[in-house]
Amino acid sequence: MSLPTSPSASIEPGGQYLNHPHLPSSNILNDLKNNLKRFNLENEILLLEGTSYNEKNIKIVDELFGSNGIDLLFIDADGEVGRDIKNYFSILNDQCILILDDYCSPGAREKEMVVKKWVDEQKETNQVTELGVVLWGTWVGKLNKTKDGNPKKL
């Protein structure tokens, strides 16, 4: 595995999404690899295959970003944003920008229920600050860590 020239990583389990309304794919991982190559980004982004909750991927991300931390985390996965944020919390910088897909997602109500519940609970306790909801119902906000780096509640 070669490290990227800039500190960027993407974790992708692959699969297919033939019925996607805008970008159907029979092989999501290959499409991602082809797009990275097409835009000359294959050496800019570390592509990790598998899930975001896979222990090996968590360890690699921690080793890659642990010393500087993460300033931007984009989660477009199975809806379990709380699990992913807990897994990477120790390396998320205070005021880390969070981009969470499926906050408002009529086509994926089961994911929406989980994402919206987590975000709304965190907003109530001031763990996150909402910046807005953008195209396709994606939530954007920032993480509010306490001074000691621990959350009041997560």
XYZ file of C-alpha atoms in Angstrom:
154
model
C 0.000 0.000 0.000
C 1.433 3.357 -0.982
C 0.529 6.437 1.004
C -1.013 9.402 -0.792
C 0.949 12.580 -1.398
C -1.746 14.516 0.459
C -3.533 13.299 3.585
C -6.766 12.046 2.048
C -8.391 8.646 2.305
C -11.558 6.970 1.152
C -13.009 3.730 2.477
C -15.208 1.877 0.012
C -16.806 -1.546 0.455
C -17.758 -1.839 -3.198
C -20.862 -3.560 -4.455
C -23.353 -2.311 -6.971
C -26.174 0.195 -7.125
C -27.932 -0.463 -10.393
C -31.030 1.588 -9.554
C -29.250 4.777 -8.448
C -31.230 7.671 -9.947
C -28.165 9.648 -11.073
C -25.109 7.372 -11.213
C -26.002 3.699 -11.488
C -23.064 1.339 -11.056
C -22.483 -2.368 -11.468
C -19.131 -2.084 -9.645
C -18.816 0.909 -7.320
C -15.215 0.203 -6.325
C -13.996 -0.112 -9.911
C -15.919 3.021 -10.893
C -14.235 4.913 -8.055
C -10.788 3.649 -9.060
C -11.439 4.588 -12.690
C -12.606 8.079 -11.723
C -9.576 8.646 -9.489
C -7.343 7.604 -12.384
C -9.326 9.656 -14.908
C -8.844 12.816 -12.847
C -5.224 11.944 -11.991
C -5.992 11.538 -8.287
C -4.946 7.933 -7.718
C -1.795 9.109 -5.904
C -3.656 11.784 -3.931
C -6.172 9.577 -2.109
C -5.499 6.412 -0.165
C -8.260 4.014 -1.177
C -9.076 1.444 1.490
C -11.290 -1.442 0.470
C -13.833 -2.692 2.954
C -16.004 -1.061 5.581
C -15.369 1.969 7.766
C -15.824 -0.181 10.868
C -13.279 -2.800 9.800
C -10.527 -2.880 12.460
C -7.763 -2.943 9.838
C -9.121 0.201 8.151
C -9.570 1.983 11.486
C -5.937 1.221 12.347
C -4.665 2.446 8.952
C -6.643 5.693 9.224
C -5.390 6.197 12.784
C -1.773 5.686 11.657
C -2.196 7.999 8.655
C -4.028 10.839 10.410
C -3.354 10.307 14.112
C -0.564 12.856 14.499
C -2.401 15.725 12.757
C -5.981 14.644 13.231
C -8.898 14.899 10.837
C -10.454 18.255 9.942
C -13.096 16.936 7.517
C -15.032 13.670 7.777
C -17.568 12.716 5.117
C -19.732 9.683 5.862
C -21.887 8.132 3.145
C -22.415 4.600 4.348
C -25.025 2.445 6.024
C -26.487 5.212 8.174
C -24.610 4.267 11.356
C -22.837 7.619 11.623
C -22.608 7.402 15.422
C -20.615 4.167 15.191
C -18.218 5.647 12.650
C -17.707 8.867 14.572
C -17.014 6.891 17.764
C -14.503 4.714 15.883
C -12.568 7.754 14.648
C -13.361 10.201 17.465
C -9.887 10.174 18.998
C -8.384 11.565 15.777
C -11.166 14.019 14.911
C -10.019 17.555 15.618
C -12.203 19.969 17.545
C -14.421 21.807 15.056
C -13.933 18.981 12.525
C -16.360 19.502 9.661
C -18.817 16.606 9.438
C -20.650 15.817 6.218
C -23.289 13.148 6.746
C -25.280 11.724 3.871
C -28.895 10.591 4.227
C -30.003 13.148 6.846
C -33.038 13.751 4.671
C -33.349 10.869 2.257
C -36.780 9.927 0.884
C -35.186 7.063 -1.070
C -33.495 5.570 2.001
C -35.823 6.176 4.943
C -34.171 3.476 7.086
C -30.827 5.296 6.864
C -32.470 8.689 7.305
C -34.065 7.637 10.595
C -30.687 6.617 12.054
C -28.697 9.599 10.755
C -31.337 12.187 11.688
C -31.771 10.718 15.180
C -28.011 10.807 15.842
C -27.598 14.361 14.503
C -30.622 15.706 16.366
C -29.445 14.142 19.663
C -25.984 15.640 19.225
C -27.404 19.063 18.364
C -29.512 19.000 21.540
C -26.399 18.481 23.686
C -24.256 20.911 21.654
C -21.915 18.140 20.503
C -22.372 19.307 16.917
C -23.284 22.618 15.333
C -25.374 22.529 12.198
C -24.110 24.524 9.238
C -26.882 23.408 6.898
C -28.521 20.703 4.858
C -27.439 20.674 1.237
C -28.315 18.973 -2.028
C -29.824 15.489 -1.703
C -30.379 15.889 2.047
C -26.745 15.841 3.130
C -26.157 17.342 6.594
C -23.138 19.594 7.164
C -21.944 20.648 10.586
C -18.992 20.738 12.921
C -17.959 18.683 15.910
C -17.729 20.451 19.251
C -15.235 18.672 21.486
C -14.641 19.812 25.033
C -11.288 21.340 25.979
C -9.916 17.962 27.092
C -10.893 16.446 23.739
C -13.666 14.307 25.194
C -17.295 14.670 24.228
C -19.889 15.523 26.784
C -21.934 12.697 25.280
C -21.517 10.557 22.181
